[in-house]
Amino acid sequence: MSLAPRAARLASRGLAPKALSHRLARPYASAVTDLTPNISYKAVTHPDSAVPEATKSLIQSQTHYLLNTYARPPLLFTHGKGLKLTDSSGREYLDFTAGIAVTALGHSDEGVNKVMAEQAAKISHASNIYWNEHAGELARLLVENTRQHGGLGLTKEGGSSGGKVFFSNSGTEANEGALKFARKYGKEVGGHKKTGLVCFTNAFHGRSMGALSVTPNPKYQAPFAPLIPDVRVGELNDMDEERLQSLVDENTCGVIVEPIQGEGGVEASKVEWLEMLGRRCREVGAVLIYDEIQCGLFRSGTMWAHSSFPADAQPDIVTMAKPLANGFPIGAIMVRDRIAEVISVGSHGTTFGGQPLATAIGCHVLSRLSEPSFISSLTVTASHLEGLLGRLPKMFPGLLKTDLRGRGLIRGIAFKDEKGPGELVHLARERGVLLLTAGKDAVRLVPALVVSKEQCDHAVAVIESCLSIMQEGGWGKKDKA
Ligand SMILES: Cc1ncc(COP(=O)(O)O)c(C=O)c1O
């Protein structure tokens, strides 16, 4: 193992190398074939308890007025640059959460800042009762890039047939609109009974009444029942033809699924299953909706997680949000022309969606993400990260499941013990690396798409050190599990 001798000596005494005292350590590259965990980062460098008094009292006063909907550590970030976040005491963290798969170009990106400042100085909002300079351009970029990169069943030879876009302000609203469009399309093609919606186990589609109704998690749904009627829940990746026939029937108007689940545990939908689902949707005239809010817009390595899927597995509607304006609120619904035909004036609307500020930023972000040089560098980094993460189940067989989940830069480390993910997130945070949990059993890595190989090396080295701490603490032993 290539651990530097000094770092090893310090680590064995529970001390951090000096460079780690509160700043981010220099990257530590580990050999992808080496199965000895890196233990350089066992010492706590960023204790949650070391919060300045001023921050503590600010948090206390905010708690007084903010609704108690989030469980948060006592961390308050004041600055960000690239993958670095700086807290109120000047400590730097390496951010592998990207604001939950949002800041694709990194925090405080100069290009984004420039577009934001220039557009804000011109006009931010004048409402959808008038035209603006950027909404149509962002819609064009979305449709034509989808045609080039693959997705929504569009082909390069497709000529004028294509898609159309509606802009919202968030992912939930994008799904809400997509479900409404499916209902409207269903009624127009199949009559008033064609209103059924289908979703799948562990899906997450949002928190409004419609989106929540297709998010079959009792923790989120139960307090707010009754939800909207006519929703069925199927098993993700269930290849049984008969069950599919009764799940999606003549009265189904829409089926919603994430090609790679985000919140649900970074579980990928199998392509063969999506083909089967797509064929069944077409058979009964149901709209197939892909929620690519978390996995879309190049996070999976291609523009859409479904970009390279065969024709049968292509959707009728794609929803997106998170990275489209690098953190400025935006969402979008992209529909095939035949769905667009049933959407008329007054069918749907929003005050803010598609406003010039959000869509100007969106044009800039999408142009950058779709540059060939950006995609090829993302591909190289993603495969480097895959190599690093692929070793973990072999290094820690008692702790981790064998499957490495996800694709590109949406990755999941699956634990045998359901308490494991929370523990790893906590240990890594106290060593300056921010991670997310996903579903019941996974830790999720969704760094900015501008992440470097060295930053991947560092994050994984910290993860290895934390998993070593867990292993030494008895995690993964039979009596602990
Ligand atoms: C797949 C998916 N769909 C929908 C949503 C909801 O998006 P928003 O939080 O922007 O409303 C999320 C958010 O995490 C998501 O990951």
Short mmCIF file of C-alpha atoms and ligand atoms in Angstrom, two decimals:
data_model
loop_
_atom_site.label_atom_id
_atom_site.label_comp_id
_atom_site.label_asym_id
_atom_site.label_seq_id
_atom_site.Cartn_x
_atom_site.Cartn_y
_atom_site.Cartn_z
CA MET A 1 0.00 0.00 0.00
CA SER A 2 1.30 3.38 -0.89
CA LEU A 3 0.42 5.26 2.29
CA ALA A 4 3.04 7.94 3.00
CA PRO A 5 5.04 6.86 6.08
CA ARG A 6 4.47 10.12 7.99
CA ALA A 7 0.74 10.08 7.37
CA ALA A 8 0.63 6.43 8.47
CA ARG A 9 2.51 7.20 11.70
CA LEU A 10 0.17 10.10 12.49
CA ALA A 11 -2.92 8.14 11.59
CA SER A 12 -1.89 5.24 13.84
CA ARG A 13 -1.71 7.77 16.70
CA GLY A 14 -5.11 9.18 15.78
CA LEU A 15 -3.60 12.45 14.55
CA ALA A 16 -4.22 14.18 11.25
CA PRO A 17 -1.40 15.10 8.93
CA LYS A 18 -0.77 18.84 9.40
CA ALA A 19 -2.22 19.85 6.05
CA LEU A 20 -5.56 18.46 7.20
CA SER A 21 -5.93 20.53 10.35
CA HIS A 22 -8.97 22.31 8.95
CA ARG A 23 -8.22 22.90 5.29
CA LEU A 24 -8.67 20.24 2.66
CA ALA A 25 -5.71 17.92 2.40
CA ARG A 26 -3.78 17.71 -0.84
CA PRO A 27 -5.21 14.92 -2.99
CA TYR A 28 -3.98 11.45 -2.26
CA ALA A 29 -3.96 9.24 -5.34
CA SER A 30 -4.41 5.55 -4.69
CA ALA A 31 -3.74 2.78 -7.16
CA VAL A 32 -6.99 1.37 -8.54
CA THR A 33 -5.72 -2.20 -8.22
CA ASP A 34 -4.62 -1.81 -4.60
CA LEU A 35 -7.07 -3.39 -2.15
CA THR A 36 -5.48 -2.00 1.02
CA PRO A 37 -7.67 0.80 2.36
CA ASN A 38 -6.22 4.27 2.68
CA ILE A 39 -6.21 5.10 6.40
CA SER A 40 -4.63 8.56 6.19
CA TYR A 41 -7.85 10.31 7.12
CA LYS A 42 -9.00 8.58 10.27
CA ALA A 43 -8.56 11.61 12.49
CA VAL A 44 -11.41 14.10 12.92
CA THR A 45 -10.48 17.39 11.25
CA HIS A 46 -13.89 19.07 10.91
CA PRO A 47 -15.80 18.28 14.13
CA ASP A 48 -19.50 19.19 13.96
CA SER A 49 -19.11 20.54 17.50
CA ALA A 50 -16.56 23.22 16.51
CA VAL A 51 -19.14 25.81 15.54
CA PRO A 52 -18.44 29.50 16.25
CA GLU A 53 -20.65 31.06 18.94
CA ALA A 54 -22.00 33.57 16.39
CA THR A 55 -23.13 30.71 14.11
CA LYS A 56 -24.70 28.86 17.04
CA SER A 57 -26.79 31.86 18.00
CA LEU A 58 -27.71 32.55 14.37
CA ILE A 59 -28.93 28.95 14.01
CA GLN A 60 -30.86 29.29 17.25
CA SER A 61 -32.59 32.47 16.14
CA GLN A 62 -33.41 30.97 12.71
CA THR A 63 -34.85 27.87 14.39
CA HIS A 64 -37.32 30.16 16.10
CA TYR A 65 -38.89 31.22 12.80
CA LEU A 66 -38.22 28.45 10.28
CA LEU A 67 -40.52 25.45 10.05
CA ASN A 68 -38.80 22.37 11.36
CA THR A 69 -38.72 20.33 8.12
CA TYR A 70 -35.00 19.49 7.85
CA ALA A 71 -32.60 17.56 10.09
CA ARG A 72 -29.34 19.46 9.64
CA PRO A 73 -25.91 19.37 11.25
CA PRO A 74 -24.85 22.72 12.75
CA LEU A 75 -23.08 23.77 9.56
CA LEU A 76 -23.56 27.08 7.81
CA PHE A 77 -21.82 27.59 4.49
CA THR A 78 -20.95 31.12 3.52
CA HIS A 79 -18.90 30.59 0.35
CA GLY A 80 -18.40 28.07 -2.41
CA LYS A 81 -16.03 27.70 -5.34
CA GLY A 82 -15.95 24.68 -7.61
CA LEU A 83 -16.28 21.65 -5.30
CA LYS A 84 -15.13 23.59 -2.24
CA LEU A 85 -17.56 24.85 0.39
CA THR A 86 -16.38 27.13 3.19
CA ASP A 87 -18.26 27.30 6.48
CA SER A 88 -18.72 30.23 8.86
CA SER A 89 -15.52 29.32 10.72
CA GLY A 90 -13.43 29.18 7.54
CA ARG A 91 -13.29 25.38 7.31
CA GLU A 92 -13.21 23.99 3.79
CA TYR A 93 -15.19 20.93 2.74
CA LEU A 94 -14.99 18.88 -0.44
CA ASP A 95 -18.56 18.79 -1.70
CA PHE A 96 -19.61 15.48 -3.24
CA THR A 97 -23.30 16.42 -2.95
CA ALA A 98 -23.40 19.40 -5.38
CA GLY A 99 -26.44 20.75 -3.53
CA ILE A 100 -28.14 17.37 -4.21
CA ALA A 101 -27.04 16.92 -7.83
CA VAL A 102 -27.61 20.58 -8.72
CA THR A 103 -24.40 22.60 -9.15
CA ALA A 104 -23.09 20.70 -12.20
CA LEU A 105 -20.56 23.42 -13.04
CA GLY A 106 -19.49 23.79 -9.41
CA HIS A 107 -20.24 26.49 -6.87
CA SER A 108 -20.02 30.14 -7.88
CA ASP A 109 -18.99 29.41 -11.46
CA GLU A 110 -17.64 32.54 -13.16
CA GLY A 111 -19.52 32.03 -16.42
CA VAL A 112 -22.81 31.47 -14.59
CA ASN A 113 -22.17 34.48 -12.35
CA LYS A 114 -21.53 36.70 -15.37
CA VAL A 115 -24.71 35.65 -17.19
CA MET A 116 -26.70 36.04 -13.98
CA ALA A 117 -25.37 39.56 -13.28
CA GLU A 118 -25.77 40.74 -16.89
CA GLN A 119 -29.28 39.36 -17.28
CA ALA A 120 -30.38 40.67 -13.86
CA ALA A 121 -29.16 44.11 -14.91
CA LYS A 122 -31.35 43.89 -18.05
CA ILE A 123 -34.54 42.15 -16.88
CA SER A 124 -35.36 39.26 -14.57
CA HIS A 125 -39.06 38.85 -14.97
CA ALA A 126 -41.96 40.26 -16.94
CA SER A 127 -44.34 37.24 -16.87
CA ASN A 128 -45.49 34.66 -19.36
CA ILE A 129 -48.11 36.98 -20.78
CA TYR A 130 -45.25 38.32 -22.97
CA TRP A 131 -42.40 36.72 -24.91
CA ASN A 132 -38.82 36.85 -23.68
CA GLU A 133 -35.43 36.43 -25.34
CA HIS A 134 -34.28 33.20 -23.68
CA ALA A 135 -37.10 30.72 -22.97
CA GLY A 136 -37.50 29.74 -26.63
CA GLU A 137 -33.74 29.48 -27.07
CA LEU A 138 -33.39 27.17 -24.06
CA ALA A 139 -36.27 25.04 -25.37
CA ARG A 140 -34.51 24.83 -28.75
CA LEU A 141 -31.22 23.86 -27.11
CA LEU A 142 -32.95 21.14 -25.10
CA VAL A 143 -34.78 19.63 -28.07
CA GLU A 144 -31.92 19.88 -30.57
CA ASN A 145 -29.30 18.61 -28.11
CA THR A 146 -31.62 15.72 -27.30
CA ARG A 147 -31.86 15.00 -31.02
CA GLN A 148 -28.03 15.01 -31.28
CA HIS A 149 -27.26 13.07 -28.11
CA GLY A 150 -30.29 10.76 -28.16
CA GLY A 151 -33.47 10.74 -26.07
CA LEU A 152 -37.25 11.27 -26.21
CA GLY A 153 -37.25 8.98 -29.24
CA LEU A 154 -35.89 11.79 -31.40
CA THR A 155 -33.66 10.86 -34.29
CA LYS A 156 -31.04 12.93 -36.08
CA GLU A 157 -32.94 12.33 -39.32
CA GLY A 158 -36.23 13.30 -37.69
CA GLY A 159 -36.52 16.56 -39.65
CA SER A 160 -39.08 18.91 -38.20
CA SER A 161 -40.68 16.34 -35.88
CA GLY A 162 -39.38 16.80 -32.40
CA GLY A 163 -40.42 17.99 -29.01
CA LYS A 164 -41.70 20.99 -27.14
CA VAL A 165 -40.84 22.34 -23.69
CA PHE A 166 -42.75 23.86 -20.78
CA PHE A 167 -40.67 25.57 -18.04
CA SER A 168 -41.45 25.28 -14.34
CA ASN A 169 -39.54 26.28 -11.22
CA SER A 170 -38.63 22.94 -9.66
CA GLY A 171 -38.55 19.21 -10.25
CA THR A 172 -41.77 18.58 -8.38
CA GLU A 173 -43.60 21.08 -10.56
CA ALA A 174 -42.14 19.50 -13.69
CA ASN A 175 -43.53 16.11 -12.64
CA GLU A 176 -46.82 17.67 -11.60
CA GLY A 177 -47.17 19.14 -15.10
CA ALA A 178 -46.14 15.87 -16.75
CA LEU A 179 -48.84 13.96 -14.83
CA LYS A 180 -51.40 16.58 -15.86
CA PHE A 181 -50.33 16.30 -19.51
CA ALA A 182 -50.67 12.49 -19.30
CA ARG A 183 -54.20 12.85 -17.91
CA LYS A 184 -55.16 15.35 -20.61
CA TYR A 185 -53.68 13.19 -23.37
CA GLY A 186 -55.36 10.09 -21.92
CA LYS A 187 -58.80 11.69 -21.89
CA GLU A 188 -58.40 13.00 -25.44
CA VAL A 189 -57.31 9.66 -26.89
CA GLY A 190 -59.17 7.22 -24.63
CA GLY A 191 -62.10 8.98 -23.00
CA HIS A 192 -62.94 10.04 -19.44
CA LYS A 193 -61.97 6.70 -17.84
CA LYS A 194 -58.38 6.79 -19.00
CA THR A 195 -56.97 8.47 -15.89
CA GLY A 196 -54.82 5.77 -14.22
CA LEU A 197 -51.23 6.54 -13.21
CA VAL A 198 -48.48 4.01 -12.52
CA CYS A 199 -45.28 4.44 -10.52
CA PHE A 200 -42.72 2.07 -9.00
CA THR A 201 -41.28 1.00 -5.69
CA ASN A 202 -38.75 3.37 -4.08
CA ALA A 203 -39.49 6.10 -6.60
CA PHE A 204 -39.13 9.74 -5.62
CA HIS A 205 -40.96 12.25 -7.78
CA GLY A 206 -41.58 15.16 -5.40
CA ARG A 207 -43.76 16.49 -2.60
CA SER A 208 -46.79 18.23 -4.14
CA MET A 209 -50.05 16.27 -3.99
CA GLY A 210 -49.71 14.84 -7.51
CA ALA A 211 -45.96 14.12 -7.38
CA LEU A 212 -46.31 12.76 -3.83
CA SER A 213 -49.09 10.43 -4.97
CA VAL A 214 -46.57 8.69 -7.27
CA THR A 215 -43.85 8.63 -4.58
CA PRO A 216 -44.79 5.41 -2.78
CA ASN A 217 -42.93 5.98 0.47
CA PRO A 218 -45.22 5.70 3.54
CA LYS A 219 -43.00 8.13 5.47
CA TYR A 220 -43.74 10.87 2.94
CA GLN A 221 -47.29 9.88 1.98
CA ALA A 222 -49.09 8.72 5.14
CA PRO A 223 -49.38 12.08 6.96
CA PHE A 224 -50.96 13.68 3.89
CA ALA A 225 -53.40 11.01 2.77
CA PRO A 226 -55.81 10.89 1.03
CA LEU A 227 -53.70 11.49 -2.05
CA ILE A 228 -54.89 11.67 -5.64
CA PRO A 229 -56.84 8.57 -6.69
CA ASP A 230 -56.15 6.12 -9.51
CA VAL A 231 -52.47 5.42 -8.79
CA ARG A 232 -50.95 1.92 -8.96
CA VAL A 233 -47.52 0.93 -7.71
CA GLY A 234 -45.46 -1.71 -9.52
CA GLU A 235 -42.17 -3.38 -8.63
CA LEU A 236 -39.14 -1.71 -10.27
CA ASN A 237 -37.49 -4.09 -12.77
CA ASP A 238 -40.21 -6.77 -12.42
CA MET A 239 -39.92 -8.72 -15.70
CA ASP A 240 -43.19 -10.65 -15.24
CA GLU A 241 -45.33 -10.02 -18.37
CA GLU A 242 -48.64 -10.92 -16.74
CA ARG A 243 -48.16 -8.60 -13.79
CA LEU A 244 -47.18 -5.81 -16.19
CA GLN A 245 -50.38 -6.38 -18.23
CA SER A 246 -52.57 -5.91 -15.18
CA LEU A 247 -50.49 -3.03 -13.81
CA VAL A 248 -50.61 -0.99 -17.05
CA ASP A 249 -54.02 -1.45 -18.66
CA GLU A 250 -56.43 0.29 -21.04
CA ASN A 251 -57.34 2.82 -18.35
CA THR A 252 -53.74 3.83 -17.70
CA CYS A 253 -52.91 7.31 -19.00
CA GLY A 254 -49.38 7.70 -17.63
CA VAL A 255 -46.45 5.71 -16.28
CA ILE A 256 -43.66 7.57 -14.47
CA VAL A 257 -40.22 6.12 -13.74
CA GLU A 258 -36.64 7.26 -13.03
CA PRO A 259 -34.13 5.57 -15.38
CA ILE A 260 -31.73 5.76 -12.41
CA GLN A 261 -33.40 6.32 -9.04
CA GLY A 262 -31.80 9.08 -6.98
CA GLU A 263 -33.39 9.37 -3.53
CA GLY A 264 -34.57 5.76 -3.70
CA GLY A 265 -31.04 4.31 -3.45
CA VAL A 266 -29.28 4.89 -6.83
CA GLU A 267 -30.97 1.80 -8.28
CA ALA A 268 -30.96 1.68 -12.10
CA SER A 269 -33.99 0.60 -14.14
CA LYS A 270 -32.98 -2.30 -16.40
CA VAL A 271 -33.04 -1.48 -20.11
CA GLU A 272 -34.89 -4.75 -21.00
CA TRP A 273 -37.52 -3.89 -18.42
CA LEU A 274 -37.92 -0.34 -19.76
CA GLU A 275 -38.31 -1.75 -23.28
CA MET A 276 -41.06 -4.05 -22.04
CA LEU A 277 -42.69 -1.14 -20.18
CA GLY A 278 -42.42 1.11 -23.25
CA ARG A 279 -44.03 -1.53 -25.48
CA ARG A 280 -46.89 -2.00 -23.01
CA CYS A 281 -47.44 1.77 -22.77
CA ARG A 282 -47.70 2.02 -26.55
CA GLU A 283 -50.05 -0.99 -26.67
CA VAL A 284 -52.57 0.69 -24.34
CA GLY A 285 -51.91 4.31 -25.38
CA ALA A 286 -50.33 5.37 -22.06
CA VAL A 287 -47.74 8.14 -21.85
CA LEU A 288 -44.30 7.02 -20.64
CA ILE A 289 -42.69 9.69 -18.46
CA TYR A 290 -39.01 9.55 -17.54
CA ASP A 291 -38.12 11.58 -14.48
CA GLU A 292 -34.52 12.59 -15.21
CA ILE A 293 -34.52 15.34 -12.61
CA GLN A 294 -31.58 13.81 -10.75
CA CYS A 295 -29.92 11.52 -13.31
CA GLY A 296 -30.37 13.70 -16.42
CA LEU A 297 -28.41 16.48 -18.12
CA PHE A 298 -25.12 14.55 -18.41
CA ARG A 299 -24.90 13.29 -14.81
CA SER A 300 -25.06 9.67 -15.97
CA GLY A 301 -22.34 10.36 -18.59
CA THR A 302 -24.75 10.96 -21.48
CA MET A 303 -27.23 13.81 -21.92
CA TRP A 304 -30.05 11.64 -20.60
CA ALA A 305 -29.69 8.37 -18.74
CA HIS A 306 -31.92 6.98 -21.52
CA SER A 307 -30.00 8.59 -24.42
CA SER A 308 -28.58 5.31 -25.71
CA PHE A 309 -31.62 3.12 -24.95
CA PRO A 310 -33.34 1.28 -27.82
CA ALA A 311 -36.45 2.79 -29.46
CA ASP A 312 -38.91 0.75 -27.36
CA ALA A 313 -37.39 2.17 -24.17
CA GLN A 314 -37.68 5.80 -25.29
CA PRO A 315 -40.17 7.95 -23.33
CA ASP A 316 -42.90 10.34 -24.45
CA ILE A 317 -42.10 12.94 -21.78
CA VAL A 318 -38.86 13.79 -19.95
CA THR A 319 -38.80 15.91 -16.81
CA MET A 320 -35.70 17.75 -15.60
CA ALA A 321 -34.70 20.41 -13.10
CA LYS A 322 -31.78 20.39 -10.67
CA PRO A 323 -28.63 21.31 -12.74
CA LEU A 324 -30.36 23.12 -15.59
CA ALA A 325 -29.46 26.57 -14.19
CA ASN A 326 -26.65 25.41 -11.85
CA GLY A 327 -28.65 26.22 -8.71
CA PHE A 328 -30.98 28.97 -9.90
CA PRO A 329 -34.50 27.47 -9.57
CA ILE A 330 -35.81 25.99 -12.81
CA GLY A 331 -37.57 22.86 -14.03
CA ALA A 332 -38.79 21.70 -17.43
CA ILE A 333 -41.09 19.21 -19.13
CA MET A 334 -40.06 18.12 -22.62
CA VAL A 335 -42.77 16.29 -24.57
CA ARG A 336 -42.98 14.60 -27.95
CA ASP A 337 -44.94 16.52 -30.60
CA ARG A 338 -47.96 14.22 -30.37
CA ILE A 339 -48.36 15.02 -26.65
CA ALA A 340 -47.79 18.73 -27.37
CA GLU A 341 -50.73 18.65 -29.76
CA VAL A 342 -53.24 18.14 -26.90
CA ILE A 343 -51.83 20.99 -24.81
CA SER A 344 -53.59 24.22 -25.67
CA VAL A 345 -53.70 27.79 -24.36
CA GLY A 346 -54.76 27.76 -20.71
CA SER A 347 -54.03 24.03 -20.21
CA HIS A 348 -51.20 24.79 -17.82
CA GLY A 349 -49.28 27.84 -16.61
CA THR A 350 -46.99 29.41 -14.03
CA THR A 351 -45.95 32.88 -12.92
CA PHE A 352 -42.18 32.36 -12.73
CA GLY A 353 -41.45 29.38 -14.98
CA GLY A 354 -39.46 30.30 -18.11
CA GLN A 355 -38.59 33.80 -16.90
CA PRO A 356 -35.63 35.46 -18.66
CA LEU A 357 -33.19 35.23 -15.75
CA ALA A 358 -33.57 31.47 -15.17
CA THR A 359 -33.63 30.62 -18.86
CA ALA A 360 -30.63 32.83 -19.74
CA ILE A 361 -28.63 30.91 -17.13
CA GLY A 362 -30.07 27.64 -18.47
CA CYS A 363 -28.86 28.46 -22.01
CA HIS A 364 -25.36 29.09 -20.69
CA VAL A 365 -25.29 25.93 -18.53
CA LEU A 366 -26.64 23.61 -21.21
CA SER A 367 -24.23 25.00 -23.83
CA ARG A 368 -21.29 24.32 -21.50
CA LEU A 369 -22.47 20.84 -20.47
CA SER A 370 -23.02 19.73 -24.06
CA GLU A 371 -19.55 20.77 -25.33
CA PRO A 372 -17.73 17.66 -26.63
CA SER A 373 -14.58 18.47 -24.59
CA PHE A 374 -16.69 18.74 -21.41
CA ILE A 375 -18.33 15.37 -22.06
CA SER A 376 -15.05 13.60 -22.82
CA SER A 377 -13.40 14.91 -19.67
CA LEU A 378 -16.49 13.90 -17.65
CA THR A 379 -16.26 10.40 -19.14
CA VAL A 380 -12.63 10.05 -18.09
CA THR A 381 -13.27 11.25 -14.54
CA ALA A 382 -16.38 9.10 -14.16
CA SER A 383 -14.51 5.98 -15.18
CA HIS A 384 -11.70 6.87 -12.76
CA LEU A 385 -14.25 7.21 -9.95
CA GLU A 386 -15.85 3.91 -10.97
CA GLY A 387 -12.44 2.22 -10.69
CA LEU A 388 -11.90 3.63 -7.21
CA LEU A 389 -15.38 2.81 -5.93
CA GLY A 390 -15.39 -0.66 -7.50
CA ARG A 391 -12.67 -1.72 -5.03
CA LEU A 392 -14.69 -0.84 -1.92
CA PRO A 393 -16.93 -3.96 -1.71
CA LYS A 394 -13.77 -6.10 -2.01
CA MET A 395 -11.97 -4.08 0.67
CA PHE A 396 -14.94 -4.13 3.07
CA PRO A 397 -16.94 -7.29 2.30
CA GLY A 398 -18.43 -7.37 5.81
CA LEU A 399 -19.80 -3.83 5.48
CA LEU A 400 -20.79 -3.42 1.85
CA LYS A 401 -23.01 -5.18 -0.65
CA THR A 402 -21.25 -6.31 -3.80
CA ASP A 403 -23.08 -4.06 -6.24
CA LEU A 404 -21.67 -0.66 -7.18
CA ARG A 405 -24.74 1.33 -8.14
CA GLY A 406 -25.37 4.04 -10.70
CA ARG A 407 -23.54 5.32 -13.71
CA GLY A 408 -21.30 8.26 -14.66
CA LEU A 409 -21.28 10.70 -11.77
CA ILE A 410 -24.35 9.39 -9.93
CA ARG A 411 -22.97 6.59 -7.79
CA GLY A 412 -24.22 4.56 -4.86
CA ILE A 413 -22.27 2.57 -2.25
CA ALA A 414 -24.66 -0.06 -0.85
CA PHE A 415 -24.44 -1.16 2.80
CA LYS A 416 -25.48 -4.43 4.39
CA ASP A 417 -26.54 -2.62 7.58
CA GLU A 418 -29.16 0.08 7.00
CA LYS A 419 -27.58 2.27 9.70
CA GLY A 420 -24.28 2.22 7.76
CA PRO A 421 -25.00 5.04 5.25
CA GLY A 422 -25.83 7.62 7.94
CA GLU A 423 -22.69 6.69 9.87
CA LEU A 424 -20.44 7.04 6.80
CA VAL A 425 -21.95 10.42 5.89
CA HIS A 426 -21.30 11.64 9.44
CA LEU A 427 -17.73 10.30 9.66
CA ALA A 428 -16.82 11.72 6.24
CA ARG A 429 -18.29 15.13 7.08
CA GLU A 430 -16.15 15.30 10.22
CA ARG A 431 -13.18 14.68 7.92
CA GLY A 432 -14.14 17.41 5.46
CA VAL A 433 -15.99 15.44 2.75
CA LEU A 434 -19.72 15.92 2.15
CA LEU A 435 -21.76 12.91 0.98
CA LEU A 436 -25.48 12.01 0.85
CA THR A 437 -27.50 9.00 1.87
CA ALA A 438 -29.98 7.47 -0.60
CA GLY A 439 -32.88 5.16 0.13
CA LYS A 440 -32.54 2.68 2.97
CA ASP A 441 -29.08 1.29 2.32
CA ALA A 442 -26.90 3.55 0.20
CA VAL A 443 -24.48 6.44 0.29
CA ARG A 444 -24.77 8.61 -2.79
CA LEU A 445 -21.98 10.44 -4.59
CA VAL A 446 -23.21 13.17 -6.95
CA PRO A 447 -20.29 15.62 -7.25
CA ALA A 448 -20.28 18.58 -9.62
CA LEU A 449 -19.61 17.35 -13.16
CA VAL A 450 -16.41 19.43 -13.14
CA VAL A 451 -14.93 17.19 -10.42
CA SER A 452 -11.26 16.30 -11.01
CA LYS A 453 -9.60 12.89 -10.72
CA GLU A 454 -7.61 14.21 -7.74
CA GLN A 455 -10.82 15.27 -5.98
CA CYS A 456 -12.22 11.76 -6.59
CA ASP A 457 -9.00 10.30 -5.15
CA HIS A 458 -9.34 12.43 -2.06
CA ALA A 459 -13.04 11.72 -1.48
CA VAL A 460 -12.53 7.96 -1.87
CA ALA A 461 -9.44 7.99 0.37
CA VAL A 462 -11.55 9.65 3.10
CA ILE A 463 -14.34 7.12 2.50
CA GLU A 464 -11.84 4.25 2.87
CA SER A 465 -10.53 5.72 6.13
CA CYS A 466 -14.09 6.08 7.45
CA LEU A 467 -15.05 2.55 6.42
CA SER A 468 -11.90 1.31 8.20
CA ILE A 469 -13.04 3.12 11.35
CA MET A 470 -16.47 1.47 11.03
CA GLN A 471 -14.93 -1.94 10.49
CA GLU A 472 -12.69 -1.55 13.53
CA GLY A 473 -15.74 -0.41 15.51
CA GLY A 474 -17.46 -3.73 14.85
CA TRP A 475 -19.69 -2.68 11.93
CA GLY A 476 -20.16 -5.55 9.55
CA LYS A 477 -19.67 -8.19 12.25
CA LYS A 478 -22.65 -10.54 12.56
CA ASP A 479 -23.65 -9.40 16.09
CA LYS A 480 -23.59 -5.72 14.98
CA ALA A 481 -25.65 -6.22 11.82
C1 LIG B 1 -35.88 12.12 -9.34
C2 LIG B 1 -36.45 13.33 -8.67
N1 LIG B 1 -37.66 13.76 -9.02
C3 LIG B 1 -38.21 14.84 -8.46
C4 LIG B 1 -37.55 15.56 -7.47
C5 LIG B 1 -38.17 16.77 -6.87
O1 LIG B 1 -37.50 17.91 -7.32
P1 LIG B 1 -37.57 19.29 -6.53
O2 LIG B 1 -36.96 19.05 -5.18
O3 LIG B 1 -36.79 20.26 -7.36
O4 LIG B 1 -38.98 19.69 -6.43
C6 LIG B 1 -36.30 15.13 -7.07
C7 LIG B 1 -35.59 15.82 -5.98
O5 LIG B 1 -34.72 15.31 -5.33
C8 LIG B 1 -35.73 13.99 -7.68
O6 LIG B 1 -34.52 13.53 -7.33
#
